[in-house]
Amino acid sequence: MLKELKGLTASPGIAMGPAKIYSKVDLTITKEMGEGGAEKELERLKSAFDAYLEKLRNTESDNEVQASVTQAHMELLSDPYFIETASGLIKDEEVGASWALRKTANQMAAMMESLDDPYLRERGADYRDIGQNLLYILEGVDGGDLSHLEENCIIISSELTPSDTSTMDRAHVLGFVNDLGGKTSHVAIIAQTLDIPALVGMKTVSQEVEEGDDLILDADQGLLLVNPDEETKKVYRKKIHDREEERARLEKVKEKEAITKDGKKIEVVCNVGNLEDLEEGLKRGADGVGLFRTEFLYMENDHFPSEEEQFQVYQAAASRLGQSPLLIRTLDIGGDKSLSYFDFPKEDNPFLGWRALRISFDLPEVFETQVRAILRASAFGNVKLFLPMVVSVDEILEAQDRIATIKEDLRQEGIPFNEEMEVGIMIETPASVLIADDLARYCDFFSIGTNDLTQYILAADRGNDKVAGIYNSYQPSVLRAIKRVIDAAHGAGKWCGMCGGFASDHRATYMLLGMGLDEFSVVGSQVAKVKDLVLGARLDSAQAFAEKILAAGRLDKVEKLIAENPVQ
C-alpha cells in the first residue's frame, strides 16, 4: 500500500529503487579505566589518533568532496588541542580513553554547532564524525560504511555522517533519506555537491520504511513514496529521463554568460572558503566568487594570520580570477567561536553578541591587517570587499574611515592597490532591511545573506531540528524583506547580489530574477542550472511572477505558486 512521507529537501533530484536500511554500530561507553591506569589509557588514545591519521593518509579519494572531508579530518586530528583536551580528562577525571574522547568530541562539536555561519558549523559534524570513528578504533569495532554496495538502492538512516556521505558508493547509491538533519547541514552540502537527491528531518522514516521497500525519492517536492503503484512509477521514470537529458544539456550551458532573453546580464558566481573551492567553482562554470569566507584562515590556524599570510591567499585568488569578480568578506567570527590563541568572553546569546564587524572594530589591529591584505590583493584582480552584520549607517561610516586611513598608509609606503575598490555590506539582519534605503547611500553594493536573515526574521535557529519546519526562506516576511533590499539598492544606483543558501535554490531563481536580483552566488552544482534559467527568462514575465508571489501573503500559497511555476 502506497505511503507518502514528507521531509526537508537537502539536495534536489529524483531517484527510484529499493530501500537499504543503514545504521551505525551503537557503542556502550563506560567511565572506568582499563587495567594499566591512566598511562595505558593515554597510550590507547594516542594509538587511536595515529591509526586514524594513517588510515586517512592512505585513503584514495574518489571525488573532490571525499578529498575535502578527508583533509578536514586530518587537520582537526592534527590540532593538538583535541588530543590534549581528551588526555587532560583521562588524567584529571581518571576516566577511560573512550569516555574522555567522546566527551571531548561532543564538546567541540557543540561549540562549532552553535556558530552562525553555516560553513563553520560544518566543523561540528566533522568533530562528531571523527569522534565516532576514533571510538570504533579504540573499541576494536567495525562501524560499517557505505563504500561498497552490491546493488542500486536508496539509503534510509537515522543520520549519516560527512564521512558516510562522502565515501558512499556513488555507483549504487541513488539517494538518501535521514530522520535527522537540516537544510544547511554538512551532509546536505555534500549531497548537493555530489548531486545526490536527499531528504532530511523526516523524524521517523528509519522506523517506517523496511529493507527492500520499493521507493520513489522526489527531493524536488520533499516527498518519499513507499511502495508506489505502476502508474506512479511510470510518471517518475519519465521525470528521471527528462532530468538526464537536462543534465547533458546543462553541461553545454555552464560556460555561457547568463543573459536574459531581453538582454539583462546576471552574474552567476560561487561561494568559497579556500583556493580549492575556487577551482571547483570555476570548473562548474562560475563567473567568479560572490563570497570568499575568510574565517578558515583564522579558525584553522594557531594565531591570527599575518598580513602576508592572508595576502598570499587573496592574491592567488585574485590572480586566478583575473577580471572576474572576487568578493572577500571581512572576518565574520563571533564571541561563541573559541580560538586556541584568543580568549573570547562567554556570552549568554552569541547569536546577538560580539561578532563580525563588532569584533573588527574592537580589535583594530586584526581589522587593519586583513584590510591591508585585501587592498594589496586588489592590485591583482577585480577584488571587492564587503562587511558582515552591518546594522547601522554609523558602522559603515566608521569602517569607511578606517579603510581610508589604511589606504593612506599604503600610499605612503608606495604599495599598489586599486583606489576604486568597491566596498559593500551584507544584508542579514532585520535592522539592515528596515534602513536599507539609508545604508545604500554609503556603500557600493549589497549582498543578501539569506541564512542569517531568515533565522533572524523568523526567530528560528536554522540548526535546530525542532524548528526546522519554521525556518523557510519562502515565508512572505522573508521574501518581502528581500524585495525591499533589492529596491533600496537600485534606488541608490547600486547593485544587489545574494550569497545565502536561497540563491542556490533553483526553484527560487525565476522569482528572484523578477525581484531584480543582479547576482547569484551559489554552490557549484547549481551554477549551470541558474544560468540556464536566466538564459530562458524574460524580465517582464519574471517580474509579473514575483509580484504574484509577493502578494500571496501565506506560505502555502507561495509554495503552491512556486510548485506550479513551469520555469524552474
Coordinates of C-alpha atoms in Angstrom, one line a residue:
M1 CA 0.0 0.0 0.0
L2 CA 1.3 3.4 -1.0
K3 CA 2.7 5.5 1.8
E4 CA 3.7 9.2 1.3
L5 CA 6.2 10.7 3.7
K6 CA 7.3 14.4 3.8
G7 CA 10.7 15.8 4.6
L8 CA 13.1 18.7 4.0
T9 CA 15.0 18.9 0.7
A10 CA 18.7 18.7 1.4
S11 CA 19.6 18.2 -2.2
P12 CA 17.2 18.2 -5.2
G13 CA 16.6 15.4 -7.6
I14 CA 14.6 12.2 -8.2
A15 CA 15.5 8.6 -7.6
M16 CA 13.7 5.2 -7.7
G17 CA 14.9 2.0 -6.1
P18 CA 14.8 -0.4 -3.2
A19 CA 15.4 0.8 0.4
K20 CA 18.6 -0.1 2.2
I21 CA 18.4 0.5 6.0
Y22 CA 21.7 1.7 7.3
S23 CA 22.6 2.1 10.9
K24 CA 26.0 2.6 12.7
V25 CA 27.0 0.2 15.4
D26 CA 25.9 1.7 18.8
L27 CA 28.7 1.6 21.4
T28 CA 28.2 1.4 25.2
I29 CA 31.0 3.5 26.8
T30 CA 31.8 3.4 30.5
K31 CA 33.9 5.8 32.6
E32 CA 36.1 3.2 34.1
M33 CA 39.8 2.9 33.1
G34 CA 41.1 -0.4 32.0
E35 CA 44.0 -2.3 33.5
G36 CA 47.1 -0.2 33.4
G37 CA 45.6 3.0 34.6
A38 CA 46.0 6.5 33.1
E39 CA 49.3 5.7 31.4
K40 CA 47.7 2.8 29.4
E41 CA 44.6 4.9 28.5
L42 CA 46.8 7.7 27.2
E43 CA 48.7 5.3 25.1
R44 CA 45.5 3.8 23.7
L45 CA 44.2 7.3 22.9
K46 CA 47.4 8.3 21.1
S47 CA 47.4 5.0 19.2
A48 CA 43.8 5.6 18.0
F49 CA 44.7 9.1 16.7
D50 CA 47.8 7.7 14.9
A51 CA 45.8 4.9 13.4
Y52 CA 43.0 7.1 12.1
L53 CA 45.5 9.6 10.7
E54 CA 47.4 6.8 8.9
K55 CA 44.1 5.5 7.5
L56 CA 43.2 8.9 6.2
R57 CA 46.6 9.4 4.7
N58 CA 46.2 6.2 2.8
T59 CA 42.7 6.9 1.6
E60 CA 42.4 7.3 -2.2
S61 CA 39.6 9.8 -2.7
D62 CA 37.1 9.0 -5.5
N63 CA 35.9 12.6 -5.7
E64 CA 36.8 16.1 -4.5
V65 CA 34.2 16.1 -1.8
Q66 CA 35.7 13.0 -0.2
A67 CA 39.2 14.6 -0.5
S68 CA 37.9 17.7 1.2
V69 CA 36.3 15.7 4.1
T70 CA 39.5 13.6 4.5
Q71 CA 41.6 16.8 4.5
A72 CA 39.3 18.4 7.1
H73 CA 39.5 15.3 9.4
M74 CA 43.3 15.2 9.1
E75 CA 43.6 18.9 10.0
L76 CA 41.3 18.5 13.1
L77 CA 43.1 15.4 14.2
S78 CA 46.4 17.2 13.9
D79 CA 45.2 20.0 16.2
P80 CA 47.0 19.4 19.5
Y81 CA 44.0 21.0 21.4
F82 CA 41.9 17.9 20.5
I83 CA 44.1 15.2 21.9
E84 CA 45.4 17.3 24.7
T85 CA 41.9 18.0 26.0
A86 CA 41.0 14.4 25.9
S87 CA 44.3 13.5 27.6
G88 CA 43.6 16.0 30.3
L89 CA 40.3 14.4 31.1
I90 CA 41.9 11.0 31.4
K91 CA 44.5 12.4 33.9
D92 CA 42.2 14.8 35.8
E93 CA 39.0 12.9 36.0
E94 CA 40.6 9.4 36.0
V95 CA 38.3 8.1 33.2
G96 CA 38.9 5.7 30.3
A97 CA 40.2 6.9 26.9
S98 CA 36.8 6.2 25.2
W99 CA 34.9 8.2 27.7
A100 CA 37.3 11.1 27.5
L101 CA 37.3 11.1 23.7
R102 CA 33.6 11.0 23.4
K103 CA 33.2 13.9 25.9
T104 CA 35.8 16.0 24.1
A105 CA 34.4 15.4 20.6
N106 CA 30.9 16.2 21.8
Q107 CA 32.0 19.4 23.5
M108 CA 34.0 20.6 20.5
A109 CA 31.1 19.7 18.2
A110 CA 28.6 21.6 20.3
M111 CA 30.8 24.6 20.3
M112 CA 31.0 24.6 16.5
E113 CA 27.3 23.9 16.0
S114 CA 26.4 27.0 18.0
L115 CA 28.0 29.2 15.4
D116 CA 26.1 31.4 13.0
D117 CA 28.0 30.8 9.8
P118 CA 26.8 27.5 8.1
Y119 CA 30.2 27.0 6.6
L120 CA 31.8 27.0 10.0
R121 CA 29.0 24.9 11.6
E122 CA 30.1 22.1 9.3
R123 CA 33.0 21.5 11.6
G124 CA 30.6 20.4 14.3
A125 CA 29.5 17.4 12.2
D126 CA 33.2 16.7 11.4
Y127 CA 34.1 16.6 15.1
R128 CA 31.2 14.1 15.8
D129 CA 32.2 12.1 12.8
I130 CA 35.9 12.0 13.9
G131 CA 34.9 11.1 17.5
Q132 CA 32.7 8.2 16.3
N133 CA 35.4 6.8 14.0
L134 CA 38.1 7.1 16.7
L135 CA 35.8 5.3 19.2
Y136 CA 35.4 2.4 16.8
I137 CA 39.2 2.1 16.6
L138 CA 39.5 2.4 20.4
E139 CA 36.8 -0.3 21.0
G140 CA 38.1 -2.5 18.1
V141 CA 34.7 -2.4 16.3
D142 CA 33.9 -2.3 12.6
G143 CA 31.4 0.6 12.5
G144 CA 30.3 -0.2 8.9
D145 CA 30.2 2.1 5.9
L146 CA 28.5 2.6 2.5
S147 CA 31.6 2.5 0.3
H148 CA 30.9 -0.9 -1.3
L149 CA 27.3 -1.9 -2.1
E150 CA 26.1 -4.8 -4.3
E151 CA 23.1 -3.1 -5.9
N152 CA 21.4 0.2 -6.6
C153 CA 19.5 1.5 -3.5
I154 CA 18.1 4.4 -1.6
I155 CA 19.7 4.7 1.8
I156 CA 17.4 5.1 4.8
S157 CA 19.1 6.1 8.0
S158 CA 18.6 7.9 11.3
E159 CA 21.6 10.1 10.4
L160 CA 24.6 10.0 8.1
T161 CA 27.9 11.5 8.9
P162 CA 30.1 13.5 6.5
S163 CA 32.4 10.5 6.0
D164 CA 29.4 8.2 5.4
T165 CA 28.1 10.6 2.7
S166 CA 31.4 11.5 1.0
T167 CA 32.6 7.9 0.8
M168 CA 29.3 6.3 -0.2
D169 CA 29.3 4.0 -3.3
R170 CA 28.2 6.5 -6.0
A171 CA 27.7 3.7 -8.5
H172 CA 24.9 2.2 -6.4
V173 CA 23.6 4.9 -4.0
L174 CA 20.7 6.6 -5.8
G175 CA 19.8 8.9 -3.0
F176 CA 19.4 9.0 0.8
V177 CA 16.8 9.9 3.4
N178 CA 17.5 10.7 7.1
D179 CA 15.5 11.1 10.3
L180 CA 17.6 14.0 11.4
G181 CA 19.4 16.9 9.9
G182 CA 18.6 20.3 8.4
K183 CA 18.8 22.0 5.0
T184 CA 22.1 23.6 5.8
S185 CA 23.8 20.7 7.5
H186 CA 27.2 19.5 6.3
V187 CA 25.7 16.3 4.9
A188 CA 23.2 18.4 2.9
I189 CA 26.0 20.4 1.4
I190 CA 27.9 17.3 0.5
A191 CA 24.8 15.8 -1.2
Q192 CA 24.3 19.0 -3.2
T193 CA 28.0 19.0 -4.3
L194 CA 27.8 15.3 -5.3
D195 CA 24.4 15.8 -6.9
I196 CA 22.7 13.1 -4.9
P197 CA 18.9 13.5 -4.2
A198 CA 18.4 13.7 -0.4
L199 CA 15.7 14.4 2.2
V200 CA 16.4 15.1 5.9
G201 CA 14.5 16.0 9.0
M202 CA 12.0 13.1 8.5
K203 CA 12.0 12.2 12.2
T204 CA 10.8 8.6 12.0
V205 CA 11.5 7.4 8.4
S206 CA 14.0 4.8 9.6
Q207 CA 11.2 3.2 11.5
E208 CA 8.5 3.5 8.8
V209 CA 10.5 2.0 5.9
E210 CA 11.6 -1.6 5.7
E211 CA 14.6 -3.1 4.0
G212 CA 13.7 -3.7 0.3
D213 CA 10.7 -1.5 0.2
D214 CA 10.1 0.0 -3.3
L215 CA 10.8 3.7 -3.1
I216 CA 10.5 6.9 -5.1
L217 CA 12.5 9.7 -3.7
D218 CA 11.2 13.1 -5.0
A219 CA 13.6 15.5 -3.3
D220 CA 12.3 18.3 -5.5
Q221 CA 9.0 18.2 -3.8
G222 CA 10.2 16.9 -0.4
L223 CA 8.4 13.6 -0.8
L224 CA 9.3 9.9 -0.2
L225 CA 6.8 7.5 -1.8
V226 CA 6.8 4.0 -0.3
N227 CA 5.6 1.1 -2.4
P228 CA 4.1 3.2 -5.2
D229 CA 1.8 1.7 -7.9
E230 CA 2.9 1.1 -11.5
E231 CA 1.2 4.2 -12.9
T232 CA 3.1 6.4 -10.4
K233 CA 6.4 4.7 -11.3
K234 CA 5.7 5.4 -15.0
V235 CA 5.3 9.1 -14.3
Y236 CA 8.5 9.3 -12.4
R237 CA 10.5 7.3 -14.9
K238 CA 9.6 10.0 -17.4
K239 CA 10.7 12.7 -15.0
I240 CA 14.1 10.9 -14.4
H241 CA 14.6 10.6 -18.2
D242 CA 13.9 14.3 -18.7
R243 CA 16.3 15.2 -15.9
E244 CA 19.1 13.1 -17.5
E245 CA 18.6 14.9 -20.8
E246 CA 18.6 18.2 -19.0
R247 CA 21.9 17.3 -17.2
A248 CA 23.6 16.7 -20.6
R249 CA 22.2 20.0 -21.9
L250 CA 23.4 21.9 -18.8
E251 CA 27.0 20.8 -19.5
K252 CA 26.9 22.9 -22.6
V253 CA 25.3 25.8 -20.7
K254 CA 27.7 26.3 -17.9
E255 CA 30.3 28.2 -19.8
K256 CA 27.8 30.7 -21.3
E257 CA 27.1 34.2 -20.0
A258 CA 23.8 34.4 -18.1
I259 CA 21.8 36.9 -20.1
T260 CA 18.0 37.1 -20.2
K261 CA 16.1 37.0 -23.4
D262 CA 15.6 40.7 -23.2
G263 CA 19.3 41.5 -22.6
K264 CA 19.9 41.8 -18.8
K265 CA 23.2 40.2 -17.8
I266 CA 23.2 38.4 -14.5
E267 CA 26.4 37.3 -12.7
V268 CA 26.3 33.7 -11.5
V269 CA 29.2 33.3 -9.1
C270 CA 30.1 30.9 -6.3
N271 CA 30.7 30.8 -2.6
V272 CA 34.2 29.5 -1.5
G273 CA 36.3 29.1 1.7
N274 CA 39.6 28.4 0.1
L275 CA 41.5 28.1 -3.2
E276 CA 40.4 24.5 -3.7
D277 CA 36.7 25.6 -3.6
L278 CA 37.5 28.3 -6.1
E279 CA 38.9 25.9 -8.6
E280 CA 35.9 23.6 -8.2
G281 CA 33.5 26.6 -8.8
L282 CA 35.3 27.6 -11.9
K283 CA 35.2 24.1 -13.2
R284 CA 31.4 24.2 -12.8
G285 CA 31.2 27.4 -14.8
A286 CA 31.1 30.1 -12.2
D287 CA 31.7 33.7 -13.4
G288 CA 33.7 34.5 -10.3
V289 CA 33.4 34.4 -6.5
G290 CA 30.5 36.1 -4.8
L291 CA 31.6 35.2 -1.2
F292 CA 35.2 34.4 -0.1
R293 CA 34.8 33.3 3.5
T294 CA 37.9 34.3 5.3
E295 CA 37.0 32.6 8.6
F296 CA 39.0 29.4 7.9
L297 CA 42.3 31.4 7.7
Y298 CA 41.6 32.2 11.3
M299 CA 39.8 29.0 12.5
E300 CA 42.4 26.6 11.1
N301 CA 45.4 28.5 12.5
D302 CA 47.2 28.7 15.8
H303 CA 47.5 32.5 15.6
F304 CA 45.8 35.5 13.9
P305 CA 47.1 35.1 10.4
S306 CA 49.5 37.8 9.4
E307 CA 49.1 40.3 6.6
E308 CA 51.5 38.4 4.4
E309 CA 49.8 35.0 5.1
Q310 CA 46.4 36.5 4.1
F311 CA 47.8 38.4 1.2
Q312 CA 49.3 35.2 -0.3
V313 CA 45.8 33.6 -0.4
Y314 CA 43.8 36.6 -1.6
Q315 CA 46.4 37.5 -4.2
A316 CA 46.4 33.9 -5.5
A317 CA 42.6 34.0 -5.8
A318 CA 42.6 37.4 -7.5
S319 CA 45.3 36.4 -10.0
R320 CA 43.4 33.2 -10.8
L321 CA 40.2 35.1 -11.5
G322 CA 41.7 38.0 -13.4
Q323 CA 38.9 40.5 -14.1
S324 CA 36.2 38.1 -12.9
P325 CA 34.8 39.3 -9.5
L326 CA 36.3 38.2 -6.2
L327 CA 34.2 39.4 -3.2
I328 CA 36.0 39.0 0.0
R329 CA 34.0 39.2 3.2
T330 CA 35.9 40.6 6.2
L331 CA 36.2 38.4 9.3
D332 CA 32.8 37.0 10.3
I333 CA 33.6 35.4 13.7
G334 CA 31.7 35.7 17.0
G335 CA 32.2 35.6 20.7
D336 CA 30.9 32.0 20.6
K337 CA 33.7 30.9 18.4
S338 CA 36.6 29.7 20.6
L339 CA 40.0 30.1 19.2
S340 CA 43.0 28.4 20.8
Y341 CA 45.0 31.6 20.6
F342 CA 42.4 34.1 21.8
D343 CA 40.2 34.2 24.9
F344 CA 36.7 35.2 23.8
P345 CA 34.3 36.2 26.5
K346 CA 31.5 33.9 27.3
E347 CA 28.1 35.2 26.1
D348 CA 24.6 34.1 27.0
N349 CA 23.4 34.7 23.5
P350 CA 26.3 34.7 21.0
F351 CA 23.9 35.0 18.0
L352 CA 23.1 38.5 19.2
G353 CA 26.5 39.2 20.7
W354 CA 30.1 40.2 20.0
R355 CA 30.7 39.1 16.4
A356 CA 31.6 40.1 12.9
L357 CA 32.2 43.8 12.4
R358 CA 31.8 44.5 16.1
I359 CA 34.9 42.4 16.8
S360 CA 36.7 44.1 13.9
F361 CA 36.1 47.5 15.5
D362 CA 37.2 46.3 19.0
L363 CA 40.3 44.6 17.6
P364 CA 41.5 47.3 15.2
E365 CA 44.9 45.6 14.6
V366 CA 43.1 42.5 13.3
F367 CA 40.8 44.6 11.0
E368 CA 43.7 46.6 9.7
T369 CA 45.8 43.6 9.0
Q370 CA 43.0 42.0 7.0
V371 CA 42.0 45.1 5.1
R372 CA 45.7 45.8 4.2
A373 CA 46.0 42.3 2.7
I374 CA 42.7 42.6 0.8
L375 CA 43.7 46.1 -0.6
R376 CA 47.1 44.8 -1.7
A377 CA 45.4 41.8 -3.5
S378 CA 43.1 44.3 -5.3
A379 CA 46.1 45.3 -7.4
F380 CA 46.0 41.8 -9.0
G381 CA 42.3 41.5 -10.0
N382 CA 38.7 42.6 -9.6
V383 CA 38.6 42.4 -5.8
K384 CA 35.7 43.8 -3.8
L385 CA 35.5 44.0 0.0
F386 CA 32.3 43.6 2.0
L387 CA 31.4 43.9 5.7
P388 CA 29.2 41.4 7.6
M389 CA 26.4 42.0 10.1
V390 CA 26.0 45.8 9.5
V391 CA 23.1 47.2 11.4
S392 CA 23.6 51.0 11.1
V393 CA 24.9 53.8 8.9
D394 CA 27.3 54.7 11.7
E395 CA 29.0 51.3 11.3
I396 CA 29.6 51.8 7.5
L397 CA 31.0 55.3 8.1
E398 CA 33.4 54.0 10.8
A399 CA 34.5 51.2 8.5
Q400 CA 35.0 53.6 5.6
D401 CA 37.0 55.9 7.8
R402 CA 39.3 53.1 8.9
I403 CA 39.7 51.8 5.3
A404 CA 40.6 55.4 4.2
T405 CA 43.3 55.5 6.8
I406 CA 44.7 52.2 5.8
K407 CA 44.7 53.3 2.1
E408 CA 46.7 56.4 3.1
D409 CA 49.2 54.3 4.9
L410 CA 49.6 52.1 1.8
R411 CA 50.1 55.2 -0.4
Q412 CA 52.8 56.5 2.0
E413 CA 54.5 53.1 1.8
G414 CA 54.3 53.0 -2.0
I415 CA 52.3 49.8 -2.0
P416 CA 49.9 49.5 -5.0
F417 CA 46.2 48.8 -4.6
N418 CA 43.0 49.6 -6.5
E419 CA 42.0 53.1 -5.5
E420 CA 38.4 52.4 -6.7
M421 CA 37.9 49.0 -5.0
E422 CA 34.2 48.6 -4.2
V423 CA 33.1 48.3 -0.6
G424 CA 29.8 46.7 0.1
I425 CA 27.8 45.2 3.0
M426 CA 26.0 42.1 3.9
I427 CA 22.3 42.4 4.5
E428 CA 21.4 39.8 7.0
T429 CA 19.5 41.4 9.9
P430 CA 16.0 42.9 10.2
A431 CA 17.7 46.2 11.1
S432 CA 19.6 46.4 7.8
V433 CA 16.4 45.7 5.9
L434 CA 14.5 48.4 7.7
I435 CA 17.1 51.1 6.9
A436 CA 18.3 49.6 3.6
D437 CA 17.5 53.0 1.8
D438 CA 19.9 54.8 4.1
L439 CA 22.6 52.1 4.0
A440 CA 22.6 52.0 0.2
R441 CA 23.8 55.7 0.0
Y442 CA 27.0 54.8 1.9
C443 CA 28.3 51.6 0.2
D444 CA 28.8 50.3 -3.3
F445 CA 26.7 47.2 -3.2
F446 CA 24.5 44.8 -1.1
S447 CA 24.9 41.1 -0.7
I448 CA 21.9 39.4 1.0
G449 CA 22.8 36.6 3.4
T450 CA 19.6 34.7 3.5
N451 CA 20.7 32.1 6.0
D452 CA 21.0 34.6 8.8
L453 CA 18.3 36.9 7.5
T454 CA 15.7 34.1 7.5
Q455 CA 16.5 32.9 11.0
Y456 CA 16.5 36.5 12.4
I457 CA 13.3 37.5 10.8
L458 CA 11.5 34.3 11.8
A459 CA 13.3 33.9 15.2
A460 CA 14.0 30.3 14.2
D461 CA 17.5 28.8 14.6
R462 CA 18.3 27.1 11.3
G463 CA 20.4 24.5 13.1
N464 CA 17.6 23.5 15.5
D465 CA 15.7 20.4 14.3
K466 CA 12.7 21.3 16.4
V467 CA 12.0 24.5 14.5
A468 CA 13.3 23.3 11.1
G469 CA 9.7 23.5 9.8
I470 CA 9.5 27.2 10.6
Y471 CA 12.9 28.1 9.1
N472 CA 11.8 28.7 5.5
S473 CA 13.1 31.5 3.2
Y474 CA 9.8 31.3 1.2
Q475 CA 7.9 32.8 4.2
P476 CA 6.3 36.0 2.9
S477 CA 8.0 38.1 5.5
V478 CA 11.4 37.0 4.2
L479 CA 10.5 37.4 0.6
R480 CA 9.2 41.0 1.2
A481 CA 12.4 41.8 3.1
I482 CA 14.5 40.6 0.1
K483 CA 12.4 42.7 -2.3
R484 CA 12.8 45.8 -0.1
V485 CA 16.5 45.4 0.0
I486 CA 16.9 45.0 -3.8
D487 CA 14.7 48.0 -4.4
A488 CA 16.7 50.1 -2.0
A489 CA 20.0 49.2 -3.7
H490 CA 18.6 50.0 -7.2
G491 CA 17.0 53.2 -5.9
A492 CA 20.5 54.4 -4.9
G493 CA 22.0 53.2 -8.2
K494 CA 23.8 50.2 -6.6
W495 CA 23.7 46.5 -7.5
C496 CA 22.4 43.8 -5.2
G497 CA 23.5 40.2 -5.0
M498 CA 22.7 37.2 -2.8
C499 CA 25.2 34.8 -1.3
G500 CA 22.9 33.0 1.1
G501 CA 21.7 29.4 0.6
F502 CA 18.5 30.7 -1.0
A503 CA 20.5 31.8 -4.1
S504 CA 21.2 28.1 -4.8
D505 CA 17.6 27.1 -4.7
H506 CA 16.8 26.9 -8.4
R507 CA 13.0 26.9 -7.7
A508 CA 13.5 30.5 -6.5
T509 CA 15.7 31.7 -9.3
Y510 CA 12.9 32.9 -11.6
M511 CA 11.2 34.7 -8.7
L512 CA 14.5 36.4 -7.5
L513 CA 15.3 37.4 -11.1
G514 CA 11.8 39.0 -11.2
M515 CA 12.5 40.8 -7.9
G516 CA 15.5 42.4 -9.6
L517 CA 18.5 40.4 -8.1
D518 CA 21.7 41.2 -10.1
E519 CA 24.0 38.5 -8.8
F520 CA 23.5 34.9 -7.6
S521 CA 26.3 33.4 -5.6
V522 CA 25.6 29.7 -5.4
V523 CA 27.1 26.3 -4.7
G524 CA 29.0 24.8 -7.6
S525 CA 26.4 22.2 -8.5
Q526 CA 23.8 24.9 -9.2
V527 CA 25.8 27.2 -11.4
A528 CA 24.7 25.7 -14.7
K529 CA 21.1 25.4 -13.6
V530 CA 20.8 29.0 -12.5
K531 CA 22.5 30.2 -15.8
D532 CA 20.0 28.1 -17.8
L533 CA 17.0 29.6 -16.0
V534 CA 18.3 33.1 -16.6
L535 CA 19.0 32.4 -20.3
G536 CA 15.5 31.2 -20.8
A537 CA 13.7 34.0 -18.9
R538 CA 12.2 37.3 -19.9
L539 CA 12.3 40.0 -17.2
D540 CA 8.7 41.2 -17.7
S541 CA 7.3 37.7 -17.2
A542 CA 9.6 37.1 -14.2
Q543 CA 8.6 40.4 -12.7
A544 CA 4.9 39.6 -13.0
F545 CA 5.5 36.2 -11.3
A546 CA 7.5 37.8 -8.5
E547 CA 4.6 40.3 -7.9
K548 CA 2.1 37.5 -7.7
I549 CA 4.4 35.7 -5.1
L550 CA 4.9 38.8 -3.0
A551 CA 1.1 39.4 -2.9
A552 CA 0.3 35.9 -1.8
G553 CA 0.7 36.6 1.9
R554 CA 0.8 33.0 3.1
L555 CA 3.4 30.3 2.9
D556 CA 1.1 27.7 1.5
K557 CA 0.1 30.0 -1.3
V558 CA 3.7 30.9 -2.1
E559 CA 4.8 27.3 -2.2
K560 CA 1.8 26.4 -4.4
L561 CA 2.8 29.1 -6.9
I562 CA 6.4 28.0 -6.8
A563 CA 5.4 24.4 -7.4
E564 CA 3.1 25.3 -10.3
N565 CA 5.7 27.5 -12.0
P566 CA 6.9 25.8 -15.2
V567 CA 10.1 27.9 -15.2
Q568 CA 12.3 26.1 -12.6

